[in-house]
Amino acid sequence: MTGAVPLQSDGETYLLPERIADLTGLGEFGIAGESIAALLGAALVGTLMLTMTAVAGPWAKRKITAAFTDRIAVNRIGPFGLFIIVADAVRLISKELIVPENADRPAYDLAPIVVAGSAMLGFAVIPMGSGIQLADPEVGVVYLFAVSGIASIGLVMAGYASANKYSLMGGLRAVAQNVAYEIPLVVTGMSVVIFAGTLQLSEIVAVQAEPLIELGGVALPSWYAFVNPFAFGLFIAANLAEVGRNPFDTPEAPTEIVAGYQTEYSSVYFVLIYLGEFLHIFLGGAIIATLFLGGPAGPGPAALGIVWYIVKIWAVFLLTQWFRSALPRVRIDQLIEIGWKGMLVLSFANLVLTAILVGAIA
């Protein structure tokens, strides 16, 4: 397996902004140069994630769903229908932005930015391999769950500010769902922290590079998906609810309350909310890859780390689309009951058993 931690320099983590500062000579300009290097690094990571989202939303989602349901999907515009990405972008952004007459304008305008921006903030601490990591705080796991949870505020803002009772109900449903499943998500993630003994994401990835067992001359890495498959399954289920994918897509399901919290959004605002939805799916995939699948670790040289990172989060995206095509959605009362009476209990049971196991081994 490849080394998963960022490049090292004198025993300390060598982060992407520092590499850019050294390569471009910006480090010689003090804080101003370091700030520019940090912005360049953020732009690089942001461009990567936005490009993947642009491919996933208008094109990959349709092609994957069509494959599951024996249809063809987009195939007319460009090779394999890829130019639908450009066509959809132009179509949506060129539409008139219609704002409800009684909308709470500041909250209405900020909600799409909060939904999309909270996901982008999460990628700042994800170790992507090949030395690509913007920051590596000692409380990386806490930061990751904190910023991803900000999206719930954006959903409340969107529902409330739209001056539409259906949007408000959709926003409240979305927040009720997020709260019900975010607690099991965090608690299950804490079981990984107990195993690793650290909140620092690069260290969690590094611990998983150690061999777990050897089968037929092949060493099985200590990925927490292998160490604790029960927690892995719980985390995936809770993540599906967090990103609003079947069977937990009730808040915005057209068979429920129109389009929920996003009913009154159009043009570029709708694009931002739609973008935020897919960014959160990829962020969920990045968190799963980091906590349970060894991060960017994989066969071959360390330079392929970013490739394995992308492969893993696309695999999680494919899984969400599979569930979207294969599983029927549950009712809102069933959804909340599963979260509070099922997932919450199971996640705490997993946490206690993990603590007991680690304590016994120690």
Short mmCIF file of C-alpha atoms in Angstrom, two decimals:
data_model
loop_
_atom_site.label_atom_id
_atom_site.label_comp_id
_atom_site.label_asym_id
_atom_site.label_seq_id
_atom_site.Cartn_x
_atom_site.Cartn_y
_atom_site.Cartn_z
CA MET A 1 0.00 0.00 0.00
CA THR A 2 1.13 3.52 -0.64
CA GLY A 3 1.93 5.97 2.13
CA ALA A 4 -1.20 8.03 2.74
CA VAL A 5 0.07 10.95 4.77
CA PRO A 6 1.14 14.19 3.05
CA LEU A 7 4.79 14.64 2.18
CA GLN A 8 7.02 15.25 5.19
CA SER A 9 9.61 17.93 5.83
CA ASP A 10 11.81 17.79 8.96
CA GLY A 11 9.27 15.55 10.71
CA GLU A 12 6.35 17.88 10.06
CA THR A 13 3.49 17.54 7.62
CA TYR A 14 4.27 19.18 4.29
CA LEU A 15 0.95 20.63 3.14
CA LEU A 16 -0.10 21.74 -0.33
CA PRO A 17 0.11 25.52 0.35
CA GLU A 18 3.67 25.07 1.64
CA ARG A 19 4.64 23.09 -1.45
CA ILE A 20 3.16 25.78 -3.71
CA ALA A 21 4.97 28.50 -1.75
CA ASP A 22 8.29 26.65 -2.14
CA LEU A 23 7.82 25.85 -5.84
CA THR A 24 6.76 29.38 -6.81
CA GLY A 25 9.02 31.29 -4.44
CA LEU A 26 6.01 32.90 -2.75
CA GLY A 27 7.38 31.87 0.63
CA GLU A 28 9.96 34.63 0.37
CA PHE A 29 7.21 37.27 0.61
CA GLY A 30 6.17 36.37 4.15
CA ILE A 31 2.53 36.20 5.18
CA ALA A 32 1.31 37.78 1.94
CA GLY A 33 3.07 35.13 -0.16
CA GLU A 34 1.85 32.33 2.08
CA SER A 35 -1.71 33.65 1.81
CA ILE A 36 -1.50 33.69 -1.99
CA ALA A 37 -0.11 30.13 -1.96
CA ALA A 38 -2.99 29.04 0.29
CA LEU A 39 -5.50 30.63 -2.10
CA LEU A 40 -3.89 28.87 -5.06
CA GLY A 41 -4.06 25.55 -3.22
CA ALA A 42 -7.71 26.12 -2.32
CA ALA A 43 -8.45 27.02 -5.95
CA LEU A 44 -6.81 23.77 -7.11
CA VAL A 45 -8.82 21.60 -4.70
CA GLY A 46 -12.00 23.57 -5.36
CA THR A 47 -11.61 23.24 -9.12
CA LEU A 48 -11.11 19.48 -8.80
CA MET A 49 -14.25 19.01 -6.71
CA LEU A 50 -16.39 21.38 -8.80
CA THR A 51 -15.31 19.61 -11.99
CA MET A 52 -16.28 16.24 -10.54
CA THR A 53 -19.61 17.68 -9.40
CA ALA A 54 -20.26 19.15 -12.85
CA VAL A 55 -19.74 15.72 -14.37
CA ALA A 56 -21.79 13.92 -11.71
CA GLY A 57 -24.90 16.12 -11.62
CA PRO A 58 -25.97 16.69 -15.24
CA TRP A 59 -24.36 13.60 -16.83
CA ALA A 60 -23.15 10.74 -14.60
CA LYS A 61 -26.29 10.70 -12.45
CA ARG A 62 -28.48 10.31 -15.54
CA LYS A 63 -26.28 7.68 -17.17
CA ILE A 64 -25.99 5.60 -13.99
CA THR A 65 -29.72 5.75 -13.30
CA ALA A 66 -30.45 4.84 -16.93
CA ALA A 67 -28.16 1.83 -16.70
CA PHE A 68 -30.02 0.58 -13.62
CA THR A 69 -33.43 1.11 -15.23
CA ASP A 70 -32.57 -0.19 -18.73
CA ARG A 71 -32.71 3.19 -20.48
CA ILE A 72 -30.27 5.16 -22.64
CA ALA A 73 -30.26 8.62 -20.99
CA VAL A 74 -28.44 11.60 -22.53
CA ASN A 75 -26.66 10.72 -25.80
CA ARG A 76 -27.46 13.50 -28.29
CA ILE A 77 -25.28 16.43 -27.29
CA GLY A 78 -21.58 15.71 -27.81
CA PRO A 79 -19.78 12.35 -27.48
CA PHE A 80 -21.68 10.11 -25.02
CA GLY A 81 -23.87 13.12 -24.29
CA LEU A 82 -21.10 14.85 -22.33
CA PHE A 83 -21.94 18.30 -23.67
CA ILE A 84 -25.19 18.15 -21.69
CA ILE A 85 -23.03 19.52 -18.87
CA VAL A 86 -22.50 22.77 -20.79
CA ALA A 87 -26.06 22.81 -22.13
CA ASP A 88 -27.60 22.43 -18.67
CA ALA A 89 -25.30 25.07 -17.19
CA VAL A 90 -26.25 27.60 -19.88
CA ARG A 91 -29.94 26.69 -19.68
CA LEU A 92 -30.22 27.03 -15.91
CA ILE A 93 -28.04 30.11 -15.43
CA SER A 94 -29.77 31.98 -18.30
CA LYS A 95 -33.21 31.52 -16.76
CA GLU A 96 -34.86 34.44 -15.01
CA LEU A 97 -34.25 34.63 -11.28
CA ILE A 98 -37.72 34.81 -9.76
CA VAL A 99 -37.86 35.89 -6.12
CA PRO A 100 -41.11 35.51 -4.12
CA GLU A 101 -42.66 38.86 -3.28
CA ASN A 102 -42.64 38.33 0.50
CA ALA A 103 -39.28 36.56 0.69
CA ASP A 104 -36.85 37.41 3.47
CA ARG A 105 -34.26 38.59 0.96
CA PRO A 106 -30.98 38.38 2.95
CA ALA A 107 -31.71 34.83 4.11
CA TYR A 108 -33.12 33.88 0.69
CA ASP A 109 -29.93 35.06 -1.04
CA LEU A 110 -27.52 33.51 1.46
CA ALA A 111 -29.12 30.05 1.77
CA PRO A 112 -27.75 28.61 -1.53
CA ILE A 113 -24.25 29.90 -0.68
CA VAL A 114 -24.40 28.31 2.79
CA VAL A 115 -25.53 24.94 1.37
CA ALA A 116 -22.77 24.80 -1.26
CA GLY A 117 -20.07 26.57 0.78
CA SER A 118 -20.33 24.27 3.80
CA ALA A 119 -19.35 21.30 1.63
CA MET A 120 -16.41 23.12 0.06
CA LEU A 121 -15.07 23.99 3.53
CA GLY A 122 -14.96 20.31 4.41
CA PHE A 123 -12.48 19.46 1.65
CA ALA A 124 -9.92 21.79 3.25
CA VAL A 125 -8.79 19.11 5.71
CA ILE A 126 -9.23 15.94 3.63
CA PRO A 127 -5.89 14.19 2.84
CA MET A 128 -6.25 13.48 -0.88
CA GLY A 129 -2.87 11.87 -1.45
CA SER A 130 0.10 12.94 -3.55
CA GLY A 131 0.74 15.70 -1.01
CA ILE A 132 -2.65 17.34 -1.63
CA GLN A 133 -4.03 18.55 1.69
CA LEU A 134 -4.75 22.18 2.48
CA ALA A 135 -4.70 21.93 6.28
CA ASP A 136 -4.18 19.22 8.87
CA PRO A 137 -5.50 20.43 12.24
CA GLU A 138 -5.28 18.19 15.28
CA VAL A 139 -9.09 18.33 15.56
CA GLY A 140 -9.66 17.50 11.90
CA VAL A 141 -12.56 15.08 12.49
CA VAL A 142 -14.40 17.60 14.67
CA TYR A 143 -13.90 20.33 12.08
CA LEU A 144 -15.11 18.04 9.30
CA PHE A 145 -18.39 17.16 11.00
CA ALA A 146 -18.91 20.74 12.18
CA VAL A 147 -18.64 22.41 8.76
CA SER A 148 -20.65 19.70 6.99
CA GLY A 149 -23.44 20.25 9.50
CA ILE A 150 -23.68 23.94 8.57
CA ALA A 151 -25.75 22.85 5.56
CA SER A 152 -28.70 22.30 7.91
CA ILE A 153 -28.73 26.05 8.62
CA GLY A 154 -28.89 26.72 4.88
CA LEU A 155 -31.89 24.39 4.51
CA VAL A 156 -33.77 26.18 7.30
CA MET A 157 -32.93 29.54 5.74
CA ALA A 158 -34.12 28.42 2.31
CA GLY A 159 -37.41 27.05 3.64
CA TYR A 160 -38.18 29.97 5.92
CA ALA A 161 -37.08 32.79 3.60
CA SER A 162 -39.11 31.55 0.61
CA ALA A 163 -42.40 32.80 2.12
CA ASN A 164 -44.03 29.53 1.11
CA LYS A 165 -45.58 27.19 3.66
CA TYR A 166 -44.62 24.14 1.60
CA SER A 167 -41.01 25.27 1.41
CA LEU A 168 -41.03 25.90 5.15
CA MET A 169 -42.39 22.41 5.83
CA GLY A 170 -39.80 20.93 3.47
CA GLY A 171 -37.02 22.83 5.24
CA LEU A 172 -38.21 21.65 8.66
CA ARG A 173 -38.39 18.07 7.41
CA ALA A 174 -34.86 18.34 6.03
CA VAL A 175 -33.51 19.64 9.35
CA ALA A 176 -35.41 17.01 11.34
CA GLN A 177 -33.82 14.36 9.13
CA ASN A 178 -30.33 15.84 9.36
CA VAL A 179 -30.48 16.10 13.15
CA ALA A 180 -31.83 12.56 13.48
CA TYR A 181 -29.01 11.09 11.41
CA GLU A 182 -26.14 13.48 12.07
CA ILE A 183 -25.86 12.31 15.67
CA PRO A 184 -25.46 8.61 14.69
CA LEU A 185 -23.05 9.73 11.96
CA VAL A 186 -20.82 11.59 14.42
CA VAL A 187 -21.05 8.90 17.10
CA THR A 188 -20.09 6.20 14.58
CA GLY A 189 -17.21 8.37 13.37
CA MET A 190 -16.02 8.66 16.97
CA SER A 191 -15.58 4.88 17.10
CA VAL A 192 -12.90 5.32 14.43
CA VAL A 193 -11.27 8.00 16.58
CA ILE A 194 -11.17 5.57 19.51
CA PHE A 195 -9.45 2.97 17.34
CA ALA A 196 -6.95 5.47 15.90
CA GLY A 197 -6.39 7.40 19.13
CA THR A 198 -6.38 10.74 17.31
CA LEU A 199 -8.67 13.33 15.71
CA GLN A 200 -6.06 14.27 13.09
CA LEU A 201 -7.13 12.99 9.68
CA SER A 202 -3.63 12.39 8.31
CA GLU A 203 -2.86 10.23 11.36
CA ILE A 204 -6.10 8.27 10.96
CA VAL A 205 -5.14 7.55 7.35
CA ALA A 206 -1.58 6.61 8.37
CA VAL A 207 -2.79 4.12 10.99
CA GLN A 208 -4.87 2.34 8.34
CA ALA A 209 -1.75 1.75 6.23
CA GLU A 210 -0.53 -0.83 8.75
CA PRO A 211 -1.17 -4.47 7.75
CA LEU A 212 -4.12 -6.14 9.48
CA ILE A 213 -3.69 -9.76 8.43
CA GLU A 214 -1.93 -11.59 5.60
CA LEU A 215 -3.90 -13.91 3.31
CA GLY A 216 -2.10 -15.94 0.66
CA GLY A 217 0.92 -13.67 0.73
CA VAL A 218 -1.26 -10.55 0.35
CA ALA A 219 -1.39 -8.16 3.31
CA LEU A 220 -4.86 -6.85 4.12
CA PRO A 221 -4.59 -3.22 5.29
CA SER A 222 -6.06 -2.04 8.57
CA TRP A 223 -8.88 -0.16 6.93
CA TYR A 224 -11.59 0.40 9.50
CA ALA A 225 -14.10 -1.00 7.01
CA PHE A 226 -12.34 -4.34 7.64
CA VAL A 227 -11.64 -3.77 11.33
CA ASN A 228 -15.23 -2.74 12.13
CA PRO A 229 -17.59 -3.53 9.22
CA PHE A 230 -20.62 -2.90 11.45
CA ALA A 231 -19.57 0.73 11.97
CA PHE A 232 -18.84 1.00 8.25
CA GLY A 233 -22.39 -0.08 7.39
CA LEU A 234 -23.90 2.27 9.99
CA PHE A 235 -21.88 5.19 8.67
CA ILE A 236 -22.93 4.57 5.07
CA ALA A 237 -26.61 4.37 6.07
CA ALA A 238 -26.41 7.59 8.12
CA ASN A 239 -24.51 9.30 5.30
CA LEU A 240 -27.30 8.40 2.83
CA ALA A 241 -29.74 10.28 5.07
CA GLU A 242 -27.37 13.23 5.44
CA VAL A 243 -27.01 13.68 1.67
CA GLY A 244 -30.69 12.96 0.98
CA ARG A 245 -30.44 9.80 -1.09
CA ASN A 246 -32.90 6.88 -1.19
CA PRO A 247 -34.40 5.57 0.90
CA PHE A 248 -33.99 8.86 2.80
CA ASP A 249 -34.72 11.53 0.14
CA THR A 250 -38.07 12.54 1.64
CA PRO A 251 -37.37 16.28 2.25
CA GLU A 252 -37.12 17.09 -1.46
CA ALA A 253 -39.07 14.19 -2.95
CA PRO A 254 -41.62 15.43 -5.53
CA THR A 255 -44.17 12.92 -4.21
CA GLU A 256 -44.03 14.58 -0.79
CA ILE A 257 -44.07 18.41 -0.66
CA VAL A 258 -43.40 19.71 -4.17
CA ALA A 259 -39.59 20.14 -4.11
CA GLY A 260 -39.34 20.96 -0.42
CA TYR A 261 -37.03 23.75 0.70
CA GLN A 262 -35.87 24.48 -2.88
CA THR A 263 -39.33 24.97 -4.43
CA GLU A 264 -39.03 28.75 -4.82
CA TYR A 265 -35.47 28.79 -6.18
CA SER A 266 -34.62 29.26 -9.85
CA SER A 267 -31.75 30.21 -12.14
CA VAL A 268 -28.31 30.46 -10.53
CA TYR A 269 -29.73 30.02 -7.01
CA PHE A 270 -31.16 26.64 -7.95
CA VAL A 271 -27.80 25.74 -9.53
CA LEU A 272 -26.04 26.52 -6.24
CA ILE A 273 -28.45 24.35 -4.22
CA TYR A 274 -28.18 21.53 -6.76
CA LEU A 275 -24.40 21.93 -6.73
CA GLY A 276 -24.37 21.84 -2.94
CA GLU A 277 -26.32 18.59 -2.95
CA PHE A 278 -23.72 16.82 -5.08
CA LEU A 279 -20.80 18.45 -3.28
CA HIS A 280 -22.15 17.00 -0.04
CA ILE A 281 -22.42 13.57 -1.68
CA PHE A 282 -18.76 13.78 -2.67
CA LEU A 283 -17.81 15.14 0.76
CA GLY A 284 -19.61 12.19 2.32
CA GLY A 285 -17.63 9.91 0.01
CA ALA A 286 -14.40 11.65 1.00
CA ILE A 287 -15.19 11.22 4.71
CA ILE A 288 -16.01 7.54 4.21
CA ALA A 289 -12.81 7.03 2.21
CA THR A 290 -10.74 8.81 4.87
CA LEU A 291 -12.22 7.18 7.98
CA PHE A 292 -12.89 3.68 6.68
CA LEU A 293 -11.10 3.02 3.36
CA GLY A 294 -7.54 4.16 4.04
CA GLY A 295 -7.91 7.56 2.38
CA PRO A 296 -5.73 7.80 -0.72
CA ALA A 297 -3.89 4.52 0.02
CA GLY A 298 -3.85 1.90 -2.71
CA PRO A 299 -1.61 -0.31 -4.84
CA GLY A 300 1.28 1.32 -6.65
CA PRO A 301 3.48 4.32 -5.92
CA ALA A 302 2.48 7.11 -3.54
CA ALA A 303 2.06 9.46 -6.51
CA LEU A 304 -1.14 7.57 -7.38
CA GLY A 305 -2.71 8.58 -4.07
CA ILE A 306 -4.94 11.23 -5.63
CA VAL A 307 -6.13 8.67 -8.21
CA TRP A 308 -7.18 6.19 -5.51
CA TYR A 309 -8.85 8.99 -3.57
CA ILE A 310 -10.95 9.93 -6.61
CA VAL A 311 -11.76 6.28 -7.34
CA LYS A 312 -13.02 5.72 -3.79
CA ILE A 313 -15.30 8.74 -3.63
CA TRP A 314 -16.71 7.92 -7.08
CA ALA A 315 -17.36 4.40 -5.78
CA VAL A 316 -19.38 5.88 -2.92
CA PHE A 317 -21.22 8.10 -5.42
CA LEU A 318 -22.05 5.02 -7.51
CA LEU A 319 -23.37 3.34 -4.36
CA THR A 320 -25.69 6.27 -3.61
CA GLN A 321 -27.04 6.17 -7.17
CA TRP A 322 -27.53 2.41 -6.91
CA PHE A 323 -29.63 2.88 -3.77
CA ARG A 324 -31.47 5.73 -5.47
CA SER A 325 -32.54 3.41 -8.28
CA ALA A 326 -33.12 0.26 -6.22
CA LEU A 327 -34.72 1.33 -2.92
CA PRO A 328 -38.13 2.95 -2.38
CA ARG A 329 -38.22 5.96 -0.09
CA VAL A 330 -39.65 5.70 3.39
CA ARG A 331 -42.32 7.97 4.85
CA ILE A 332 -41.18 10.91 6.95
CA ASP A 333 -42.47 9.29 10.19
CA GLN A 334 -40.64 6.06 9.34
CA LEU A 335 -37.51 8.02 8.49
CA ILE A 336 -37.44 9.82 11.84
CA GLU A 337 -38.25 6.62 13.73
CA ILE A 338 -35.39 4.75 12.04
CA GLY A 339 -33.01 7.56 12.95
CA TRP A 340 -33.91 8.05 16.61
CA LYS A 341 -34.97 4.52 17.60
CA GLY A 342 -32.68 2.50 15.36
CA MET A 343 -29.55 4.26 14.14
CA LEU A 344 -28.96 6.25 17.34
CA VAL A 345 -29.15 3.16 19.56
CA LEU A 346 -26.96 1.10 17.24
CA SER A 347 -24.35 3.86 16.94
CA PHE A 348 -24.01 4.21 20.74
CA ALA A 349 -23.85 0.44 21.10
CA ASN A 350 -21.07 0.37 18.53
CA LEU A 351 -19.23 3.16 20.36
CA VAL A 352 -19.43 1.38 23.74
CA LEU A 353 -18.34 -1.96 22.30
CA THR A 354 -15.46 -0.29 20.45
CA ALA A 355 -14.31 1.42 23.67
CA ILE A 356 -14.48 -1.87 25.57
CA LEU A 357 -12.56 -3.71 22.84
CA VAL A 358 -9.84 -1.07 22.57
CA GLY A 359 -9.55 -0.88 26.35
CA ALA A 360 -9.23 -4.65 26.62
CA ILE A 361 -6.53 -4.74 23.93
CA ALA A 362 -4.66 -1.85 25.53
#
